[in-house]
Amino acid sequence: MASVSSQPQFRYTQPPSKVLHLRNLPWECTEEELIELGKPFGKVVNTKCNVGANRNQAFIEFADLNQAIAMISYYASSSEPAQVRGKTVYLQYSNRQEIVNNKTSADVAGNVLLVTIEGADARLVSIDVLHLVFSAFGFVHKITTFEKTAGFQALVQFSDSETASAAKNALDGRSIPRYLLPEHLGPCTLRITFSAHTDLSVKFQSHRSRDYTNPYLPVASSAIDGSGQFSMGFDGRKVEPESNVLLASIENMQYAVTLDVLHMVFSAFGPIQKIAMFDKNGGVQALIQYPDVQTAIVAKEALEGHCIYDGGFCKLHISYSRHTDLSIKVNNDRSRDYTSPVLSSQPSVLGQQPVPIPGPSTHQFEGAQYASPSDQPVIHQPSAGWATSAAAAGAPPPPPQSMPMQQHNHPYMPPGTMPPQPVPGMMPMQTQTGLPQSAAMPPYSH
DNA sequence: AGCACA
């Protein structure tokens, strides 16, 4: 079949066009360089660079045909060839009359990232892991995940394009750190472009979509009932069905964690009905009961993997309990029913302060949470913005800071004396983290 | 060094 314009493709005399075709450009030539090149001859109204398989071709479109002719004519008789960064550039009239800029949305920065997770086990990456990874760069508003021909993909919504760009720059082409993934998973590489979306629509909290700005969203039945499609947890086991009761285990318990401390930490997300603490496997665990599943989900989401005290001490691991209503027989320092006025009001547990067990010196993680791949997976320790009032409230030196969501509380006061909680919240905790930038780099290998 | 898309 003859092509539409059945002329030989390469010839020395193209019919004039206000669009010029350039080749042999240096790699990653910019629009600015093209404009500089054409400016002496007229008004450059459009450019397109990084064209072709080698991305070393480009187009310049002038406002007027005569300007294009002027440029071609000049270099046709010039002893100096057209150059960009010292590299000779070959010019000719394009065989088209205008540049069509199919600027894909992937090229224009937006606040929503399109993330493709590559790897054999890509679809086993949980939305929680994605949330963790991207939260390092700022507050993640929403995440949706879906399967396309491209594979397992996610849309991740940030507040603004600056934050999204920072995340994209740091993570594109890198792999999710191994310690964030279940052990049996292979490498999972992130390919990131900008999405054209600006605001994702998340109707339900589910295993495939989350809206972190709205803790009261209904929870999709698929995430609760026996559909079996629960995302993978950190340890690679199926995550339990959501429940209003959380099971928290405390790792690296350098300081005593009292019932009141737990109450304080967990009540940031909503009223707590009951807490029961017990020893298991040489560690301390606690069951925390909220009135509803949604509150528990938010609390779990925000607290999982975080430490009650700075320095990686008393790290929380949270799962959903199979319980829905705890049976508290007696209020003591290990169990408490906050809904029962008869049982409560034992003064003995009030006003407790964290007691250093071995008394380690405190050190901060700051933004370096990604720098220690072996342990301490993801600890968002806001390095600024609070701690002053808490420290001044009489807490002993070792744990100078506490959970970020307690910002407006005095952490070690009896619950009843605390000021009213603001929004139960994950908001403050992710935002203040600061960009990890170089600190985030090591574990993300190419 | 030779005409763009995704």
CSV table of C-alpha atoms (C1' of nucleotides) in Angstrom, one decimal:
chain,number,residue,atom,x,y,z
A,1,MET,CA,0.0,0.0,0.0
A,2,ALA,CA,1.3,3.4,-0.8
A,3,SER,CA,1.2,5.9,2.1
A,4,VAL,CA,-1.1,8.9,1.9
A,5,SER,CA,1.8,11.2,1.0
A,6,SER,CA,3.6,8.9,-1.3
A,7,GLN,CA,6.8,10.9,-1.3
A,8,PRO,CA,10.1,9.5,-0.2
A,9,GLN,CA,10.4,10.1,3.4
A,10,PHE,CA,13.8,11.7,3.5
A,11,ARG,CA,14.8,14.3,1.0
A,12,TYR,CA,16.7,17.4,1.1
A,13,THR,CA,13.8,19.7,0.1
A,14,GLN,CA,10.8,19.5,2.3
A,15,PRO,CA,8.0,21.9,1.4
A,16,PRO,CA,8.2,24.8,3.8
A,17,SER,CA,6.3,24.6,7.1
A,18,LYS,CA,6.3,26.8,10.1
A,19,VAL,CA,7.1,23.6,12.0
A,20,LEU,CA,10.8,22.5,11.9
A,21,HIS,CA,12.0,19.1,12.6
A,22,LEU,CA,15.2,18.8,14.6
A,23,ARG,CA,17.3,15.8,15.1
A,24,ASN,CA,20.5,14.8,16.7
A,25,LEU,CA,19.6,16.7,19.8
A,26,PRO,CA,21.4,16.1,23.1
A,27,TRP,CA,19.5,13.8,25.4
A,28,GLU,CA,16.9,15.4,27.6
A,29,CYS,CA,16.9,18.5,25.6
A,30,THR,CA,14.5,21.0,27.2
A,31,GLU,CA,11.8,23.3,25.7
A,32,GLU,CA,13.8,26.3,26.9
A,33,GLU,CA,16.8,25.2,24.8
A,34,LEU,CA,14.6,24.8,21.8
A,35,ILE,CA,13.1,28.3,22.3
A,36,GLU,CA,16.6,29.8,22.7
A,37,LEU,CA,17.6,28.2,19.4
A,38,GLY,CA,14.6,29.5,17.5
A,39,LYS,CA,14.2,32.8,19.1
A,40,PRO,CA,16.6,34.8,16.9
A,41,PHE,CA,14.4,34.0,13.9
A,42,GLY,CA,11.0,34.6,15.2
A,43,LYS,CA,8.4,33.8,17.7
A,44,VAL,CA,8.4,30.2,18.8
A,45,VAL,CA,4.8,29.3,19.6
A,46,ASN,CA,5.2,25.7,20.4
A,47,THR,CA,7.8,23.0,20.9
A,48,LYS,CA,8.0,19.4,21.4
A,49,CYS,CA,11.1,17.7,22.7
A,50,ASN,CA,12.4,14.2,23.5
A,51,VAL,CA,10.6,12.8,20.4
A,52,GLY,CA,11.4,9.5,18.9
A,53,ALA,CA,12.7,6.3,20.2
A,54,ASN,CA,16.0,7.9,21.1
A,55,ARG,CA,14.2,10.9,22.4
A,56,ASN,CA,16.7,13.0,20.5
A,57,GLN,CA,14.4,14.7,18.1
A,58,ALA,CA,12.2,17.7,18.5
A,59,PHE,CA,9.9,20.1,16.8
A,60,ILE,CA,9.8,23.9,16.8
A,61,GLU,CA,6.8,25.7,15.6
A,62,PHE,CA,7.0,29.4,14.7
A,63,ALA,CA,4.2,31.9,14.7
A,64,ASP,CA,4.9,32.6,11.0
A,65,LEU,CA,6.1,30.5,8.1
A,66,ASN,CA,8.6,33.2,7.1
A,67,GLN,CA,10.3,32.8,10.5
A,68,ALA,CA,10.8,29.1,9.9
A,69,ILE,CA,12.1,29.8,6.5
A,70,ALA,CA,14.5,32.4,8.0
A,71,MET,CA,15.9,29.8,10.4
A,72,ILE,CA,16.3,27.1,7.7
A,73,SER,CA,17.9,29.6,5.3
A,74,TYR,CA,20.3,30.9,7.9
A,75,TYR,CA,21.7,27.6,8.9
A,76,ALA,CA,21.7,26.4,5.3
A,77,SER,CA,24.4,29.0,4.5
A,78,SER,CA,26.0,29.3,7.9
A,79,SER,CA,29.4,28.0,8.5
A,80,GLU,CA,28.3,27.3,12.1
A,81,PRO,CA,25.7,24.6,12.4
A,82,ALA,CA,22.8,24.9,14.8
A,83,GLN,CA,23.9,23.7,18.1
A,84,VAL,CA,22.4,22.7,21.4
A,85,ARG,CA,24.9,22.3,24.2
A,86,GLY,CA,27.7,22.1,21.7
A,87,LYS,CA,26.0,19.3,19.8
A,88,THR,CA,25.2,19.9,16.1
A,89,VAL,CA,21.5,19.9,15.5
A,90,TYR,CA,20.1,19.1,12.1
A,91,LEU,CA,17.1,21.1,10.9
A,92,GLN,CA,14.5,20.7,8.2
A,93,TYR,CA,10.9,21.6,7.6
A,94,SER,CA,8.6,19.2,9.2
A,95,ASN,CA,6.1,17.3,7.1
A,96,ARG,CA,3.4,18.6,9.4
A,97,GLN,CA,2.0,22.1,9.6
A,98,GLU,CA,1.6,22.3,13.3
A,99,ILE,CA,2.7,20.6,16.5
A,100,VAL,CA,0.1,18.6,18.2
A,101,ASN,CA,1.1,18.5,21.8
A,102,ASN,CA,-0.4,15.4,23.2
A,103,LYS,CA,0.8,16.3,26.5
A,104,THR,CA,-0.2,13.4,28.6
A,105,SER,CA,-1.5,14.0,32.0
A,106,ALA,CA,1.5,12.1,33.2
A,107,ASP,CA,3.6,15.1,32.2
A,108,VAL,CA,1.7,17.7,34.1
A,109,ALA,CA,2.2,17.7,37.8
A,110,GLY,CA,-0.9,17.2,39.9
A,111,ASN,CA,-1.7,16.2,43.4
A,112,VAL,CA,-2.7,12.7,42.5
A,113,LEU,CA,-0.2,10.0,41.5
A,114,LEU,CA,-0.8,7.0,39.4
A,115,VAL,CA,1.3,4.3,40.8
A,116,THR,CA,2.0,1.0,39.1
A,117,ILE,CA,3.3,-1.7,41.3
A,118,GLU,CA,5.5,-4.0,39.3
A,119,GLY,CA,6.6,-7.4,40.3
A,120,ALA,CA,5.3,-10.9,40.5
A,121,ASP,CA,3.7,-10.3,43.9
A,122,ALA,CA,2.6,-6.7,43.1
A,123,ARG,CA,-1.0,-7.4,43.9
A,124,LEU,CA,-0.2,-8.7,47.3
A,125,VAL,CA,1.0,-5.3,48.3
A,126,SER,CA,-1.6,-4.0,50.7
A,127,ILE,CA,-3.1,-0.6,50.6
A,128,ASP,CA,-1.8,-0.1,54.1
A,129,VAL,CA,1.8,-0.6,52.9
A,130,LEU,CA,1.2,1.9,50.1
A,131,HIS,CA,-0.3,4.3,52.6
A,132,LEU,CA,2.8,3.9,54.8
A,133,VAL,CA,5.2,4.4,51.9
A,134,PHE,CA,3.5,7.5,50.6
A,135,SER,CA,2.7,9.0,53.9
A,136,ALA,CA,6.4,9.7,54.4
A,137,PHE,CA,6.0,12.7,52.1
A,138,GLY,CA,2.9,14.2,53.5
A,139,PHE,CA,-0.6,13.6,54.4
A,140,VAL,CA,-2.2,11.1,52.1
A,141,HIS,CA,-5.8,12.0,51.5
A,142,LYS,CA,-7.1,9.0,49.6
A,143,ILE,CA,-5.9,5.8,47.9
A,144,THR,CA,-7.7,3.7,45.4
A,145,THR,CA,-6.3,0.5,44.0
A,146,PHE,CA,-7.3,-1.4,40.9
A,147,GLU,CA,-6.2,-4.0,38.4
A,148,LYS,CA,-5.7,-2.9,34.8
A,149,THR,CA,-3.8,-4.4,31.9
A,150,ALA,CA,-0.9,-2.4,33.2
A,151,GLY,CA,-1.0,-4.5,36.3
A,152,PHE,CA,-1.7,-3.6,39.9
A,153,GLN,CA,-2.2,0.2,40.1
A,154,ALA,CA,-3.0,2.7,42.7
A,155,LEU,CA,-4.1,6.3,42.7
A,156,VAL,CA,-2.6,8.2,45.6
A,157,GLN,CA,-4.0,11.6,46.4
A,158,PHE,CA,-2.0,14.3,48.2
A,159,SER,CA,-2.9,17.8,49.2
A,160,ASP,CA,-1.0,19.4,46.5
A,161,SER,CA,1.2,18.8,43.5
A,162,GLU,CA,4.4,19.8,45.4
A,163,THR,CA,3.9,17.0,47.8
A,164,ALA,CA,3.0,14.6,45.1
A,165,SER,CA,6.1,15.6,43.1
A,166,ALA,CA,8.3,15.0,46.0
A,167,ALA,CA,6.9,11.5,46.5
A,168,LYS,CA,7.2,10.8,42.8
A,169,ASN,CA,10.7,12.0,42.6
A,170,ALA,CA,11.8,10.0,45.5
A,171,LEU,CA,9.9,6.8,44.8
A,172,ASP,CA,9.6,6.4,41.0
A,173,GLY,CA,11.5,3.4,39.8
A,174,ARG,CA,12.3,2.3,43.3
A,175,SER,CA,11.2,-0.7,45.2
A,176,ILE,CA,9.2,-0.9,48.3
A,177,PRO,CA,11.6,-1.7,51.2
A,178,ARG,CA,11.6,-5.3,52.0
A,179,TYR,CA,10.9,-4.8,55.6
A,180,LEU,CA,7.6,-3.3,54.7
A,181,LEU,CA,6.5,-6.4,52.8
A,182,PRO,CA,5.6,-9.8,53.9
A,183,GLU,CA,8.7,-11.9,53.8
A,184,HIS,CA,7.8,-14.2,51.0
A,185,LEU,CA,7.0,-11.4,48.6
A,186,GLY,CA,9.4,-10.7,45.8
A,187,PRO,CA,10.5,-7.2,44.9
A,188,CYS,CA,7.8,-4.7,44.2
A,189,THR,CA,8.9,-1.7,42.1
A,190,LEU,CA,7.0,1.5,41.9
A,191,ARG,CA,6.4,3.3,38.6
A,192,ILE,CA,4.8,6.6,39.2
A,193,THR,CA,3.3,9.2,36.9
A,194,PHE,CA,0.9,12.0,37.6
A,195,SER,CA,-2.7,11.3,37.3
A,196,ALA,CA,-5.2,13.7,35.7
A,197,HIS,CA,-7.4,13.3,38.7
A,198,THR,CA,-7.5,15.9,41.4
A,199,ASP,CA,-9.9,14.4,43.8
A,200,LEU,CA,-10.6,10.7,44.0
A,201,SER,CA,-14.0,9.4,44.9
A,202,VAL,CA,-14.0,6.9,47.6
A,203,LYS,CA,-17.4,5.7,48.7
A,204,PHE,CA,-16.3,3.1,51.2
A,205,GLN,CA,-13.3,2.2,53.3
A,206,SER,CA,-12.3,-1.1,51.9
A,207,HIS,CA,-9.4,-3.3,51.1
A,208,ARG,CA,-9.0,-1.5,47.8
A,209,SER,CA,-9.8,2.1,48.6
A,210,ARG,CA,-9.4,4.4,51.5
A,211,ASP,CA,-10.3,7.9,52.3
A,212,TYR,CA,-8.1,9.1,55.2
A,213,THR,CA,-9.8,12.4,55.4
A,214,ASN,CA,-13.1,10.8,56.4
A,215,PRO,CA,-13.0,8.4,59.2
A,216,TYR,CA,-16.7,8.1,59.2
A,217,LEU,CA,-17.1,6.7,55.7
A,218,PRO,CA,-19.0,3.5,55.7
A,219,VAL,CA,-17.0,0.4,55.6
A,220,ALA,CA,-17.6,-1.7,52.6
A,221,SER,CA,-19.2,-5.0,53.3
A,222,SER,CA,-16.5,-6.6,51.2
A,223,ALA,CA,-14.0,-5.5,53.9
A,224,ILE,CA,-16.0,-7.0,56.7
A,225,ASP,CA,-17.8,-10.1,55.5
A,226,GLY,CA,-16.4,-13.3,54.4
A,227,SER,CA,-15.5,-12.4,50.9
A,228,GLY,CA,-12.0,-13.3,52.0
A,229,GLN,CA,-10.4,-10.4,50.1
A,230,PHE,CA,-8.5,-8.9,52.9
A,231,SER,CA,-5.3,-7.2,52.2
A,232,MET,CA,-2.1,-8.7,53.4
A,233,GLY,CA,-0.8,-7.6,56.7
A,234,PHE,CA,2.8,-6.8,57.5
A,235,ASP,CA,3.5,-10.3,58.5
A,236,GLY,CA,2.0,-11.7,55.4
A,237,ARG,CA,-0.9,-13.2,57.0
A,238,LYS,CA,-4.4,-12.4,56.1
A,239,VAL,CA,-5.6,-9.4,58.0
A,240,GLU,CA,-8.5,-10.1,60.2
A,241,PRO,CA,-11.9,-8.8,59.5
A,242,GLU,CA,-12.3,-5.3,60.9
A,243,SER,CA,-13.7,-5.2,64.4
A,244,ASN,CA,-14.5,-2.5,67.0
A,245,VAL,CA,-12.0,-4.2,69.3
A,246,LEU,CA,-8.3,-3.9,68.6
A,247,LEU,CA,-5.6,-6.2,69.8
A,248,ALA,CA,-2.5,-4.2,70.5
A,249,SER,CA,0.8,-5.8,71.3
A,250,ILE,CA,3.6,-3.7,72.6
A,251,GLU,CA,7.1,-4.3,71.3
A,252,ASN,CA,10.3,-3.1,72.7
A,253,MET,CA,8.6,-2.1,76.0
A,254,GLN,CA,11.4,-0.1,77.6
A,255,TYR,CA,8.9,1.8,79.6
A,256,ALA,CA,5.9,0.5,81.5
A,257,VAL,CA,2.8,1.1,79.5
A,258,THR,CA,-0.1,1.6,81.8
A,259,LEU,CA,-3.8,1.3,81.2
A,260,ASP,CA,-4.1,5.0,81.3
A,261,VAL,CA,-1.4,5.5,78.8
A,262,LEU,CA,-3.2,3.2,76.5
A,263,HIS,CA,-6.4,4.9,77.1
A,264,MET,CA,-4.8,8.2,76.3
A,265,VAL,CA,-3.3,7.0,73.1
A,266,PHE,CA,-6.3,5.2,71.8
A,267,SER,CA,-8.9,7.7,72.9
A,268,ALA,CA,-7.5,10.2,70.5
A,269,PHE,CA,-9.7,8.5,67.9
A,270,GLY,CA,-12.9,8.2,69.7
A,271,PRO,CA,-14.4,7.1,73.0
A,272,ILE,CA,-13.1,3.9,74.5
A,273,GLN,CA,-15.5,1.5,76.1
A,274,LYS,CA,-13.1,-1.0,77.6
A,275,ILE,CA,-9.5,-2.0,77.9
A,276,ALA,CA,-8.1,-5.3,79.0
A,277,MET,CA,-4.4,-5.9,79.3
A,278,PHE,CA,-2.7,-9.2,79.6
A,279,ASP,CA,0.7,-10.9,79.2
A,280,LYS,CA,1.3,-13.1,76.2
A,281,ASN,CA,4.4,-14.5,74.8
A,282,GLY,CA,6.5,-12.7,77.2
A,283,GLY,CA,5.1,-9.3,76.1
A,284,VAL,CA,2.2,-7.2,77.0
A,285,GLN,CA,-1.0,-7.1,74.9
A,286,ALA,CA,-4.2,-5.2,75.3
A,287,LEU,CA,-7.6,-5.3,73.9
A,288,ILE,CA,-9.2,-1.9,73.3
A,289,GLN,CA,-12.9,-1.7,72.6
A,290,TYR,CA,-14.5,1.1,70.7
A,291,PRO,CA,-18.2,1.6,70.2
A,292,ASP,CA,-17.9,1.1,66.5
A,293,VAL,CA,-15.7,-0.5,63.8
A,294,GLN,CA,-15.0,2.7,62.0
A,295,THR,CA,-13.3,4.3,64.9
A,296,ALA,CA,-11.2,1.2,65.4
A,297,ILE,CA,-10.2,1.2,61.8
A,298,VAL,CA,-9.0,4.8,62.0
A,299,ALA,CA,-7.1,4.1,65.2
A,300,LYS,CA,-5.5,1.0,63.9
A,301,GLU,CA,-4.6,2.8,60.7
A,302,ALA,CA,-3.0,5.6,62.5
A,303,LEU,CA,-1.3,3.8,65.3
A,304,GLU,CA,0.0,0.6,63.6
A,305,GLY,CA,3.7,0.4,63.8
A,306,HIS,CA,4.0,3.6,65.8
A,307,CYS,CA,5.8,4.0,69.0
A,308,ILE,CA,4.3,5.4,72.2
A,309,TYR,CA,7.6,6.9,73.1
A,310,ASP,CA,10.2,8.4,70.9
A,311,GLY,CA,13.2,6.3,70.1
A,312,GLY,CA,11.3,3.3,69.0
A,313,PHE,CA,10.2,2.4,72.5
A,314,CYS,CA,6.9,0.7,73.1
A,315,LYS,CA,6.0,0.1,69.5
A,316,LEU,CA,2.4,-0.8,68.8
A,317,HIS,CA,1.3,-3.7,66.6
A,318,ILE,CA,-2.3,-3.6,66.1
A,319,SER,CA,-4.7,-6.1,64.7
A,320,TYR,CA,-8.4,-6.6,64.9
A,321,SER,CA,-9.7,-8.8,67.6
A,322,ARG,CA,-12.3,-11.4,67.1
A,323,HIS,CA,-14.1,-10.0,70.2
A,324,THR,CA,-16.8,-7.5,69.8
A,325,ASP,CA,-17.6,-6.9,73.5
A,326,LEU,CA,-15.1,-7.5,76.2
A,327,SER,CA,-16.1,-8.8,79.5
A,328,ILE,CA,-14.6,-6.8,82.2
A,329,LYS,CA,-15.2,-8.3,85.6
A,330,VAL,CA,-13.3,-5.9,87.7
A,331,ASN,CA,-11.6,-2.5,87.2
A,332,ASN,CA,-8.0,-2.7,88.2
A,333,ASP,CA,-4.7,-1.6,86.7
A,334,ARG,CA,-5.0,-4.2,83.9
A,335,SER,CA,-8.6,-3.9,82.9
A,336,ARG,CA,-11.2,-1.3,82.9
A,337,ASP,CA,-14.8,-0.8,81.8
A,338,TYR,CA,-15.2,2.9,81.0
A,339,THR,CA,-18.9,2.5,80.4
A,340,SER,CA,-19.6,1.2,83.9
A,341,PRO,CA,-19.6,4.0,86.5
A,342,VAL,CA,-20.0,1.4,89.2
A,343,LEU,CA,-16.9,-0.4,88.3
A,344,SER,CA,-14.8,2.6,87.5
A,345,SER,CA,-13.3,5.2,89.7
A,346,GLN,CA,-10.4,3.5,91.3
A,347,PRO,CA,-7.9,6.2,92.0
A,348,SER,CA,-4.9,4.0,92.2
A,349,VAL,CA,-4.1,4.0,88.5
A,350,LEU,CA,-4.4,7.7,88.0
A,351,GLY,CA,-1.6,10.0,87.4
A,352,GLN,CA,0.9,7.3,86.4
A,353,GLN,CA,3.9,8.3,84.6
A,354,PRO,CA,6.0,6.1,82.4
A,355,VAL,CA,8.6,4.3,84.3
A,356,PRO,CA,11.9,3.5,82.6
A,357,ILE,CA,12.5,-0.1,83.0
A,358,PRO,CA,16.2,-0.4,82.1
A,359,GLY,CA,16.6,3.3,81.6
A,360,PRO,CA,18.0,3.7,78.1
A,361,SER,CA,19.1,7.1,76.8
A,362,THR,CA,16.6,8.6,74.5
A,363,HIS,CA,17.4,9.2,70.9
A,364,GLN,CA,15.3,10.6,68.2
A,365,PHE,CA,14.5,9.1,64.9
A,366,GLU,CA,13.6,12.3,63.3
A,367,GLY,CA,13.1,11.9,59.6
A,368,ALA,CA,15.6,9.1,59.3
A,369,GLN,CA,13.0,6.3,59.6
A,370,TYR,CA,14.0,4.9,56.3
A,371,ALA,CA,17.6,4.9,57.1
A,372,SER,CA,17.5,1.8,59.3
A,373,PRO,CA,16.1,-0.9,57.1
A,374,SER,CA,16.7,-3.8,59.4
A,375,ASP,CA,14.2,-2.9,62.1
A,376,GLN,CA,11.9,-0.1,63.0
A,377,PRO,CA,9.9,-0.2,59.8
A,378,VAL,CA,8.0,2.9,59.7
A,379,ILE,CA,7.9,5.3,62.5
A,380,HIS,CA,6.5,8.6,61.8
A,381,GLN,CA,7.9,10.7,64.5
A,382,PRO,CA,7.0,14.3,63.9
A,383,SER,CA,10.1,16.0,64.8
A,384,ALA,CA,8.6,19.3,65.6
A,385,GLY,CA,5.5,20.9,66.7
A,386,TRP,CA,4.7,19.6,70.1
A,387,ALA,CA,6.3,18.0,73.1
A,388,THR,CA,6.8,21.2,74.9
A,389,SER,CA,3.6,21.2,76.9
A,390,ALA,CA,3.8,17.5,77.5
A,391,ALA,CA,7.4,17.6,78.7
A,392,ALA,CA,6.5,20.5,80.9
A,393,ALA,CA,3.6,18.7,82.4
A,394,GLY,CA,5.9,16.6,84.5
A,395,ALA,CA,6.8,13.6,82.5
A,396,PRO,CA,10.2,12.3,83.4
A,397,PRO,CA,13.1,12.9,81.1
A,398,PRO,CA,13.4,9.6,79.2
A,399,PRO,CA,10.3,9.8,76.9
A,400,PRO,CA,10.2,13.4,76.0
A,401,GLN,CA,7.6,13.0,73.4
A,402,SER,CA,4.6,10.9,72.8
A,403,MET,CA,2.2,10.0,70.2
A,404,PRO,CA,1.6,12.9,67.9
A,405,MET,CA,-2.1,12.6,68.0
A,406,GLN,CA,-2.1,13.6,71.6
A,407,GLN,CA,-0.9,17.0,70.6
A,408,HIS,CA,-3.3,18.9,72.6
A,409,ASN,CA,-3.3,16.7,75.7
A,410,HIS,CA,-1.1,16.3,78.6
A,411,PRO,CA,-0.2,12.7,78.0
A,412,TYR,CA,0.1,11.6,81.5
A,413,MET,CA,-2.8,13.2,83.2
A,414,PRO,CA,-5.8,11.2,84.1
A,415,PRO,CA,-8.2,10.9,81.2
A,416,GLY,CA,-10.9,12.8,82.9
A,417,THR,CA,-8.9,15.9,83.2
A,418,MET,CA,-8.0,16.0,79.6
A,419,PRO,CA,-9.3,18.8,77.4
A,420,PRO,CA,-11.8,17.7,74.8
A,421,GLN,CA,-10.4,15.9,71.8
A,422,PRO,CA,-10.3,17.6,68.5
A,423,VAL,CA,-10.9,15.5,65.5
A,424,PRO,CA,-9.9,12.0,66.0
A,425,GLY,CA,-7.1,12.0,64.0
A,426,MET,CA,-4.6,10.8,61.7
A,427,MET,CA,-4.2,14.2,60.1
A,428,PRO,CA,-1.6,15.7,62.4
A,429,MET,CA,0.5,12.6,62.4
A,430,GLN,CA,1.3,12.2,58.8
A,431,THR,CA,1.7,15.8,57.8
A,432,GLN,CA,4.3,17.0,60.2
A,433,THR,CA,6.7,14.3,59.2
A,434,GLY,CA,8.6,16.3,56.8
A,435,LEU,CA,10.0,15.1,53.6
A,436,PRO,CA,12.4,12.3,54.1
A,437,GLN,CA,14.3,13.1,51.0
A,438,SER,CA,17.7,11.8,51.2
A,439,ALA,CA,16.9,10.0,54.4
A,440,ALA,CA,14.3,8.1,52.4
A,441,MET,CA,16.6,7.0,49.7
A,442,PRO,CA,18.6,4.1,51.0
A,443,PRO,CA,16.1,1.3,51.1
A,444,TYR,CA,14.5,2.2,47.9
A,445,SER,CA,16.9,0.6,45.5
A,446,HIS,CA,16.7,0.8,41.8
B,1,DA,C1',20.9,11.7,11.9
B,2,DG,C1',15.5,11.2,9.2
B,3,DC,C1',8.7,13.1,11.6
B,4,DA,C1',5.6,12.8,17.2
B,5,DC,C1',0.4,9.1,19.8
B,6,DA,C1',0.2,5.8,24.3
